[in-house]
mmCIF file of C-alpha atoms in Angstrom:
data_model
loop_
_atom_site.group_PDB
_atom_site.id
_atom_site.type_symbol
_atom_site.label_atom_id
_atom_site.label_comp_id
_atom_site.label_asym_id
_atom_site.label_seq_id
_atom_site.Cartn_x
_atom_site.Cartn_y
_atom_site.Cartn_z
ATOM 1 C CA MET R 27 71.643 138.290 128.799
ATOM 2 C CA VAL R 28 74.898 137.744 127.136
ATOM 3 C CA LYS R 29 78.123 140.458 127.533
ATOM 4 C CA TRP R 30 81.315 141.113 126.148
ATOM 5 C CA PHE R 31 84.376 143.220 127.972
ATOM 6 C CA LEU R 32 85.046 145.636 124.790
ATOM 7 C CA THR R 33 87.900 147.064 127.321
ATOM 8 C CA GLU R 34 90.211 144.473 128.483
ATOM 9 C CA PRO R 35 91.506 144.243 132.113
ATOM 10 C CA PRO R 36 92.786 146.226 134.041
ATOM 11 C CA HIS R 37 90.185 148.459 132.867
ATOM 12 C CA GLY R 38 91.708 151.619 134.185
ATOM 13 C CA HIS R 39 88.877 154.141 134.947
ATOM 14 C CA VAL R 40 86.693 152.595 132.285
ATOM 15 C CA GLU R 41 84.865 149.178 131.730
ATOM 16 C CA MET R 42 82.420 149.313 128.478
ATOM 17 C CA TYR R 43 80.579 146.012 127.342
ATOM 18 C CA ALA R 44 78.716 144.878 124.504
ATOM 19 C CA VAL R 45 75.404 143.489 125.897
ATOM 20 C CA THR R 46 72.885 141.493 123.656
ATOM 21 C CA ILE R 47 69.231 140.867 125.717
ATOM 22 C CA GLU R 48 67.144 138.187 124.118
ATOM 23 C CA PRO R 49 63.253 138.790 124.205
ATOM 24 C CA GLY R 50 62.124 138.243 127.592
ATOM 25 C CA GLY R 51 65.558 138.557 129.214
ATOM 26 C CA SER R 52 66.697 141.561 131.691
ATOM 27 C CA THR R 53 69.525 141.811 134.002
ATOM 28 C CA GLY R 54 67.470 139.724 136.205
ATOM 29 C CA PRO R 55 64.111 139.310 138.592
ATOM 30 C CA ARG R 56 64.890 142.665 140.780
ATOM 31 C CA GLN R 57 66.628 146.152 140.710
ATOM 32 C CA TYR R 58 70.278 146.017 141.742
ATOM 33 C CA ARG R 59 73.052 148.281 142.513
ATOM 34 C CA HIS R 60 76.543 148.205 143.222
ATOM 35 C CA GLY R 61 79.363 150.759 143.648
ATOM 36 C CA ASP R 62 79.656 154.246 143.192
ATOM 37 C CA SER R 63 80.347 154.273 139.777
ATOM 38 C CA GLU R 64 78.577 156.390 136.764
ATOM 39 C CA GLU R 65 76.867 153.916 134.378
ATOM 40 C CA VAL R 66 76.182 155.203 130.438
ATOM 41 C CA ILE R 67 73.644 152.418 128.207
ATOM 42 C CA LEU R 68 72.885 153.272 124.481
ATOM 43 C CA VAL R 69 70.541 151.155 122.832
ATOM 44 C CA THR R 70 72.287 150.151 119.435
ATOM 45 C CA ARG R 71 69.758 147.869 118.405
ATOM 46 C CA GLY R 72 65.746 146.945 119.655
ATOM 47 C CA HIS R 73 64.248 148.369 122.532
ATOM 48 C CA VAL R 74 64.380 147.812 126.165
ATOM 49 C CA HIS R 75 62.825 148.701 129.202
ATOM 50 C CA VAL R 76 64.812 150.555 131.771
ATOM 51 C CA GLU R 77 63.798 150.640 136.067
ATOM 52 C CA LEU R 78 65.702 153.469 137.714
ATOM 53 C CA GLY R 79 64.255 153.483 141.482
ATOM 54 C CA ASP R 80 60.831 154.653 140.906
ATOM 55 C CA GLU R 81 61.108 155.899 137.421
ATOM 56 C CA ALA R 82 60.715 153.893 134.198
ATOM 57 C CA TYR R 83 61.987 154.724 130.873
ATOM 58 C CA GLU R 84 61.439 153.228 127.431
ATOM 59 C CA LEU R 85 64.847 153.201 125.191
ATOM 60 C CA GLY R 86 65.173 152.389 121.585
ATOM 61 C CA THR R 87 67.449 152.484 119.002
ATOM 62 C CA GLY R 88 69.562 155.253 119.275
ATOM 63 C CA ASP R 89 68.327 156.143 122.572
ATOM 64 C CA SER R 90 70.774 156.390 125.935
ATOM 65 C CA ILE R 91 70.516 157.281 129.319
ATOM 66 C CA VAL R 92 73.173 158.404 132.016
ATOM 67 C CA PHE R 93 73.011 156.771 135.974
ATOM 68 C CA ALA R 94 74.742 156.280 139.178
ATOM 69 C CA SER R 95 74.921 152.625 139.650
ATOM 70 C CA SER R 96 74.233 153.346 143.305
ATOM 71 C CA THR R 97 70.568 153.990 142.314
ATOM 72 C CA PRO R 98 68.434 150.900 141.850
ATOM 73 C CA HIS R 99 68.154 149.721 138.543
ATOM 74 C CA ARG R 100 66.911 146.843 136.185
ATOM 75 C CA VAL R 101 67.291 146.487 132.448
ATOM 76 C CA ALA R 102 64.546 143.973 130.373
ATOM 77 C CA ASN R 103 63.835 143.302 126.994
ATOM 78 C CA THR R 104 60.002 143.207 127.073
ATOM 79 C CA ALA R 105 59.972 143.268 122.837
ATOM 80 C CA ASP R 106 59.641 140.730 120.687
ATOM 81 C CA GLU R 107 63.164 141.126 119.496
ATOM 82 C CA GLY R 108 66.497 140.965 120.622
ATOM 83 C CA ALA R 109 68.066 144.363 122.008
ATOM 84 C CA GLU R 110 71.832 145.265 121.299
ATOM 85 C CA LEU R 111 73.391 147.659 124.345
ATOM 86 C CA VAL R 112 76.801 149.308 124.983
ATOM 87 C CA TRP R 113 76.915 149.625 128.336
ATOM 88 C CA VAL R 114 79.763 151.668 130.228
ATOM 89 C CA ASN R 115 80.742 151.988 133.665
ATOM 90 C CA SER R 116 83.334 154.579 135.042
ATOM 91 C CA PRO R 117 84.856 153.892 137.010
ATOM 92 C CA PRO R 118 84.446 149.998 136.745
ATOM 93 C CA THR R 119 82.264 148.176 139.832
ATOM 94 C CA PRO R 120 82.810 145.234 141.269
ATOM 95 C CA GLU R 121 80.001 142.772 140.365
#
């Protein structure tokens, strides 16, 4: 997974990333949580599998999801092609 800031530090109330996840890539082997922010993921190309606690979602191009960063979460690309996302945290959270 590779991510680039689309907002320059200091971020103020919003931080935005462009994220690329290659086939088989993910945010990590397990779900994680951090801070107390709202997160938005918008899929701009490809497909991703999103785990939020005990729930799972399949998102494709044009799909989005909103969740609290305090919810355990994980994003994985289980498809055969790369996925591109726009990922927003508001307010910014420490990693």
